[in-house]
Coordinates of C-alpha atoms in Angstrom, one line a residue:
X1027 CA 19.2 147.0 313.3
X1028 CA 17.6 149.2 315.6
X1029 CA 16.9 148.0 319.4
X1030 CA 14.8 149.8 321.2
X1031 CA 12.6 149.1 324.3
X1032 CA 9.1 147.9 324.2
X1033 CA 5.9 147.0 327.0
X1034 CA 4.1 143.8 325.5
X1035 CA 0.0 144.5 325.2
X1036 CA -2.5 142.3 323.9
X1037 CA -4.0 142.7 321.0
X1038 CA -5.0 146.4 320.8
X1039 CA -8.9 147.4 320.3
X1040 CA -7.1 149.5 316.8
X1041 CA -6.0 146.5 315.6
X1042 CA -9.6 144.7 315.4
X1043 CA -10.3 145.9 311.7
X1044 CA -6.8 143.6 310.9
X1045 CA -8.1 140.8 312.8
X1046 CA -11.6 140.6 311.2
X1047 CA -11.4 142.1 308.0
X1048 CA -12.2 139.9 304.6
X1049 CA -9.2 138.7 303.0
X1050 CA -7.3 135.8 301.0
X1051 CA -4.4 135.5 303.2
X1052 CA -2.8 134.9 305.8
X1053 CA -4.8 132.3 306.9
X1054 CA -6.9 132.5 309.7
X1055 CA -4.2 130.3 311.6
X1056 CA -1.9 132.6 311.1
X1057 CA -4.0 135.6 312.1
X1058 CA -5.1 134.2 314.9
X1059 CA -1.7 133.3 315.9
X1060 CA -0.8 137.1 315.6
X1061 CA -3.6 138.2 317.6
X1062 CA -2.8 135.8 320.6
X1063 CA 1.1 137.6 320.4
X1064 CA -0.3 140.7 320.8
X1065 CA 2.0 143.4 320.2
X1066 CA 4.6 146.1 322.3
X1067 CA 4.0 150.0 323.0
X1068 CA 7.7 151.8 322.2
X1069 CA 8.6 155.1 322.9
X1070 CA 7.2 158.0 320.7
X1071 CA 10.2 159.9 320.4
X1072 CA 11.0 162.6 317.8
X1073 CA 14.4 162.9 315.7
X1074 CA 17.4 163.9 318.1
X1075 CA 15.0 162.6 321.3
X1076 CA 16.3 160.1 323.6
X1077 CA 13.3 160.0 325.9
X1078 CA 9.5 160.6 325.8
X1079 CA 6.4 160.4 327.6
X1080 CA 4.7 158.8 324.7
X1081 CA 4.3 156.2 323.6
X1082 CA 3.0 154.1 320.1
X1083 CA 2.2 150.6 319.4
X1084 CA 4.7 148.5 318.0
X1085 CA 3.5 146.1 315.2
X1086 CA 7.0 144.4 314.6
X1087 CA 6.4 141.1 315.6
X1088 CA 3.4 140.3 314.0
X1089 CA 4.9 141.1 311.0
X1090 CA 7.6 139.1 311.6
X1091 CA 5.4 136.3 312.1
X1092 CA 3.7 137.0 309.6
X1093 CA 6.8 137.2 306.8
X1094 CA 7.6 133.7 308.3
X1095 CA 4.3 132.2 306.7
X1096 CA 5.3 133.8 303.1
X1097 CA 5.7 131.4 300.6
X1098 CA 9.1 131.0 298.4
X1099 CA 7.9 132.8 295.4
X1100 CA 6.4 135.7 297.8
X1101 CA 10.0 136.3 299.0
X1102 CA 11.7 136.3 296.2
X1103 CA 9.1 138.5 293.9
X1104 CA 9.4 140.9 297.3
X1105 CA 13.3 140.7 297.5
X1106 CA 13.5 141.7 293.7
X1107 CA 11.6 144.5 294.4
X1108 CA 13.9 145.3 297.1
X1109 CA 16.8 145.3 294.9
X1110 CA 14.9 147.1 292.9
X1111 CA 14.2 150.3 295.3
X1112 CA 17.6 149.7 295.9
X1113 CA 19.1 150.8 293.1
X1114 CA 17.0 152.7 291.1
X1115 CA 14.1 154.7 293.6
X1116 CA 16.9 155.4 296.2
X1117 CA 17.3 159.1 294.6
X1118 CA 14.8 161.5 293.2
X1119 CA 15.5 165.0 291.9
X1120 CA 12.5 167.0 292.5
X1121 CA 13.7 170.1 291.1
X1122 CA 16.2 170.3 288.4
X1123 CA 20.1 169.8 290.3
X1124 CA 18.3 169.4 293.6
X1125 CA 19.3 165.4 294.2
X1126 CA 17.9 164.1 297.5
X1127 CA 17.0 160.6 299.4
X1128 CA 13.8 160.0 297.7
X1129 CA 12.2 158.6 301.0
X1130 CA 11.1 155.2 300.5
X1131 CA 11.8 152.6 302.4
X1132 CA 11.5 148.8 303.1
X1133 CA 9.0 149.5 305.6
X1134 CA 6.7 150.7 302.3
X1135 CA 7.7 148.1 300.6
X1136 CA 7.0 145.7 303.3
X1137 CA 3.7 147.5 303.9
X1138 CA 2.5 147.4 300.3
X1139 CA 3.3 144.3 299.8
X1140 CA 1.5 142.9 302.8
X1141 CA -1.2 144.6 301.5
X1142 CA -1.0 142.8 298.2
X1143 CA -0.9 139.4 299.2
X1144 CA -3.8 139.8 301.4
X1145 CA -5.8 140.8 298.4
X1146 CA -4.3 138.1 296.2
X1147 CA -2.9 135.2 298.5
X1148 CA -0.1 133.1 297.4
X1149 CA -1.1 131.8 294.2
X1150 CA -0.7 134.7 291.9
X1151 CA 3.2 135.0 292.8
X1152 CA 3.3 131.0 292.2
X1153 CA 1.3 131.4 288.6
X1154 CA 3.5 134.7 287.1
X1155 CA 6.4 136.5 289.3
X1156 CA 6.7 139.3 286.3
X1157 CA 2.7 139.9 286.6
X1158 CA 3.2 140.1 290.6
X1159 CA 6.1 142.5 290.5
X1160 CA 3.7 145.0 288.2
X1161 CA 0.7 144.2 290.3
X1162 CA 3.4 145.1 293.2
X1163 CA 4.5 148.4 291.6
X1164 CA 0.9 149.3 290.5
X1165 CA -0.4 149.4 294.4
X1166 CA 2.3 151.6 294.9
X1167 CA 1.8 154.1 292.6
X1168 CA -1.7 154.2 293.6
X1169 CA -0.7 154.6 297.3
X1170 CA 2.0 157.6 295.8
X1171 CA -1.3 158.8 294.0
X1172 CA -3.5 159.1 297.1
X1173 CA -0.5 160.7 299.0
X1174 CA -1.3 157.9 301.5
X1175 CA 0.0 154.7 302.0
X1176 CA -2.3 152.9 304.7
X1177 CA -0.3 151.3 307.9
X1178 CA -1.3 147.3 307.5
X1179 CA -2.9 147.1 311.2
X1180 CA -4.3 150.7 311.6
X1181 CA -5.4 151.6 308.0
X1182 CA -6.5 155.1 309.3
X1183 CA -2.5 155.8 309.8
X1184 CA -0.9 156.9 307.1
X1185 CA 3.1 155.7 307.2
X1186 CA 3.7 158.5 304.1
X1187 CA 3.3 161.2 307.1
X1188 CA 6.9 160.8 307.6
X1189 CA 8.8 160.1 303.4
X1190 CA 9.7 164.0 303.4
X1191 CA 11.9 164.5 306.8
X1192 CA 14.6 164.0 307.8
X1193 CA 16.4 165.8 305.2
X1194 CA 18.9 168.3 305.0
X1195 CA 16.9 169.7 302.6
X1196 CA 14.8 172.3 305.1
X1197 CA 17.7 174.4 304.1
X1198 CA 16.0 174.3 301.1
X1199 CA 12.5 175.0 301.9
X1200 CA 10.6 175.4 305.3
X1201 CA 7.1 174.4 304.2
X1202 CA 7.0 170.7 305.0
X1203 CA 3.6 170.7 302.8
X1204 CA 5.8 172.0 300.0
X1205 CA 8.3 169.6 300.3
X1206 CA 6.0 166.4 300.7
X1207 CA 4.6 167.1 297.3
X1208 CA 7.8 167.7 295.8
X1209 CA 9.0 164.4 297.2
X1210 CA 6.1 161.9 296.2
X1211 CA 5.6 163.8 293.2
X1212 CA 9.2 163.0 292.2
X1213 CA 8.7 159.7 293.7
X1214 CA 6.3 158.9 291.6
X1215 CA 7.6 160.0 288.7
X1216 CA 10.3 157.5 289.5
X1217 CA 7.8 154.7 290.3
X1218 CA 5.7 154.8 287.5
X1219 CA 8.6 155.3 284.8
X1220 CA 10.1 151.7 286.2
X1221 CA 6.8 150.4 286.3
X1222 CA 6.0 151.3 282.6
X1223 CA 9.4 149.9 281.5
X1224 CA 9.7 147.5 284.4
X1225 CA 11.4 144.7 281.5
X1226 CA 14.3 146.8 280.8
X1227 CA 15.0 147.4 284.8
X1228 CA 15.0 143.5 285.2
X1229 CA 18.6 142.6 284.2
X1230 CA 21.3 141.2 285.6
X1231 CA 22.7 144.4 287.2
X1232 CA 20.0 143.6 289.9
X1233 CA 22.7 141.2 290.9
X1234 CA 25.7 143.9 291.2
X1235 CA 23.5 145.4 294.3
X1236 CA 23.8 142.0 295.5
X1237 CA 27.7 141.9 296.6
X1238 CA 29.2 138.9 298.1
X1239 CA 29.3 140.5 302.0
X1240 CA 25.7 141.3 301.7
X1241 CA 24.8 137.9 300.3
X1242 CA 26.5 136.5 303.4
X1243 CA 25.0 138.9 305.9
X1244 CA 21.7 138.1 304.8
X1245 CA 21.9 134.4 304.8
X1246 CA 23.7 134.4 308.4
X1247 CA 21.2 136.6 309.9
X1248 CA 18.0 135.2 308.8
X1249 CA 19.5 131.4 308.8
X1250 CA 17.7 130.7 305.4
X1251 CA 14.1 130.5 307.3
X1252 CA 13.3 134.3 305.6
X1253 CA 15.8 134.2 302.8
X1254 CA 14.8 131.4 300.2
X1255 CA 17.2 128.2 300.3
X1256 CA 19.4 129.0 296.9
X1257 CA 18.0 132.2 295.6
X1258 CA 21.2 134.0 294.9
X1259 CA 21.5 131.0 292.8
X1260 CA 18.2 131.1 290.8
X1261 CA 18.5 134.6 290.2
X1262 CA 21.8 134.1 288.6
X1263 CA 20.4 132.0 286.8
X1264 CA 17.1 134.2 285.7
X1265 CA 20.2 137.0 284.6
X1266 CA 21.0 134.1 282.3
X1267 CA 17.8 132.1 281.2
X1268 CA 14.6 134.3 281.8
X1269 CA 13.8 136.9 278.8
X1270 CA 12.7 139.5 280.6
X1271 CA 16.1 139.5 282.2
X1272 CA 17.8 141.8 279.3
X1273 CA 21.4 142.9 278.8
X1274 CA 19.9 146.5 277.9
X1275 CA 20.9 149.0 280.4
X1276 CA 17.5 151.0 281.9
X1277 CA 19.6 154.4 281.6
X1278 CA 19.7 153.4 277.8
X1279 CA 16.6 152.4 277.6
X1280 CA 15.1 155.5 279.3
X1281 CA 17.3 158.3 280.2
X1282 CA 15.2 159.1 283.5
X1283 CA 16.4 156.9 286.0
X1284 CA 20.1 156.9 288.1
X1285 CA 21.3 153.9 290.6
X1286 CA 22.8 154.0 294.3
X1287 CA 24.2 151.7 295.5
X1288 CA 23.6 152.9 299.6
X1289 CA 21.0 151.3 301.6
X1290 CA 18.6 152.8 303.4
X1291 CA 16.5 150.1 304.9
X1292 CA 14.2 151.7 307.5
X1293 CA 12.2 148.7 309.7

């Protein structure tokens, strides 16, 4: 986890649209609770910078506020799709034998999926978790589609600016507009093959990313208030019980799509 240091503000004129804006959750509790938190400016530096004389706001604690307030079933239909991301949307190949870091990361995730449950609010991850994982995958793809993938507090900013650097692969090509296409565009092709066959992904090698150090790691350092009180459990148990989990491998099933078992989890 990254530290890094931060001024706190109130509530930032930018972030008014969040504050006001229509929506089915959170509640207004919990939005107004946000607000009254404010939130931090943090250094703008650039990769290889150690200092700078700008500066960004920070939205971090407001969403961890308001990931506190999601409900069971929203953390485990968003910690599947982790897993998911995990081990099959870590790599893309955007040109034949050129294999690279496909981009995405948990901050997209966590974006898009914010984004979702303010349209829909708890209820439709209670009623079906396989319908909210598609609905999930389908915002995506649309965001991949639009080439923009709207920051949660300050929709005009869009956090895709940033999915194609970072990569050793300028050695490649020095038109970053070249190279972001060729990213989502592989990306997508990714997304949207899992999402078509999203059944055959659901198995119970989901729980092979899951090793026994990570299990413990996660359950030490979010204490069981993020991470679901016996979840590793139930989804043992959905490898076992649930249809849609499948013994049928998704390389089998469709010949497009390679795990990795590294993490990179960008907050």
């Amino acid at each position: 986890m990254d530290k890094v240091f931060g001024i706190r503000l109130p509530w930032p004129d930018v972030g008014e649209n969040w504050s006001k804006r229509e929506r089915v959750w959170p509640p207004k509790s919990v939005v107004d609770e946000v607000v009254s938190e404010g939130c931090h400016a943090i250094p703008k530096t650039k990769s290889g910078e150690t200092s700078s004389d700008m500066w960004k706001y920070s939205f971090a604690a407001a969403e961890q506020i308001i990931a506190h307030h999601l409900t069971t079933k929203q953390r485990e239909v968003f910690l599947l799709v982790k897993q998911l991301k995990k081990k099959y949307l870590e790599r893309s190949e955007p040109t034949e034998g050129l294999v690279m870091f496909s981009g995405i990361t948990s901050y997209h995730l966590k974006t898009t999926f914010f984004w979702l449950s303010e349209k829909h609010g708890p209820s439709m991850f209670e009623m079906d978790q396989m319908k909210s994982i598609e609905a999930f995958f389908d915002l995506l793809i649309e965001f991949l589609e639009k080439e923009h993938c709207p920051n949660y507090f300050m929709p005009d900013v869009n956090i895709f600016e940033r999915l194609w650097e970072k990569e050793e692969v300028f050695l490649y090509t020095k038109d970053k507009s070249e190279l972001k296409k060729m990213r989502i565009s592989a990306l997508l092709k990714l997304t949207k093959n899992l999402r078509m066959n999203l059944p055959n992904y659901l198995t119970s090698d989901l729980l092979n990313v899951m090793d026994e150090s990570h299990k413990m790691e996660n359950k030490e350092k979010l204490k069981e208030d993020i991470m679901p009180k016996g979840f590793y459990e139930r989804m043992e148990e959905y490898s076992k019980m649930i249809s849609t989990f499948t013994e049928k491998s998704p390389t089998e099933a469709t010949g497009s799509c390679s795990g990795n078992e590294k993490d990179t989890d960008c907050t």
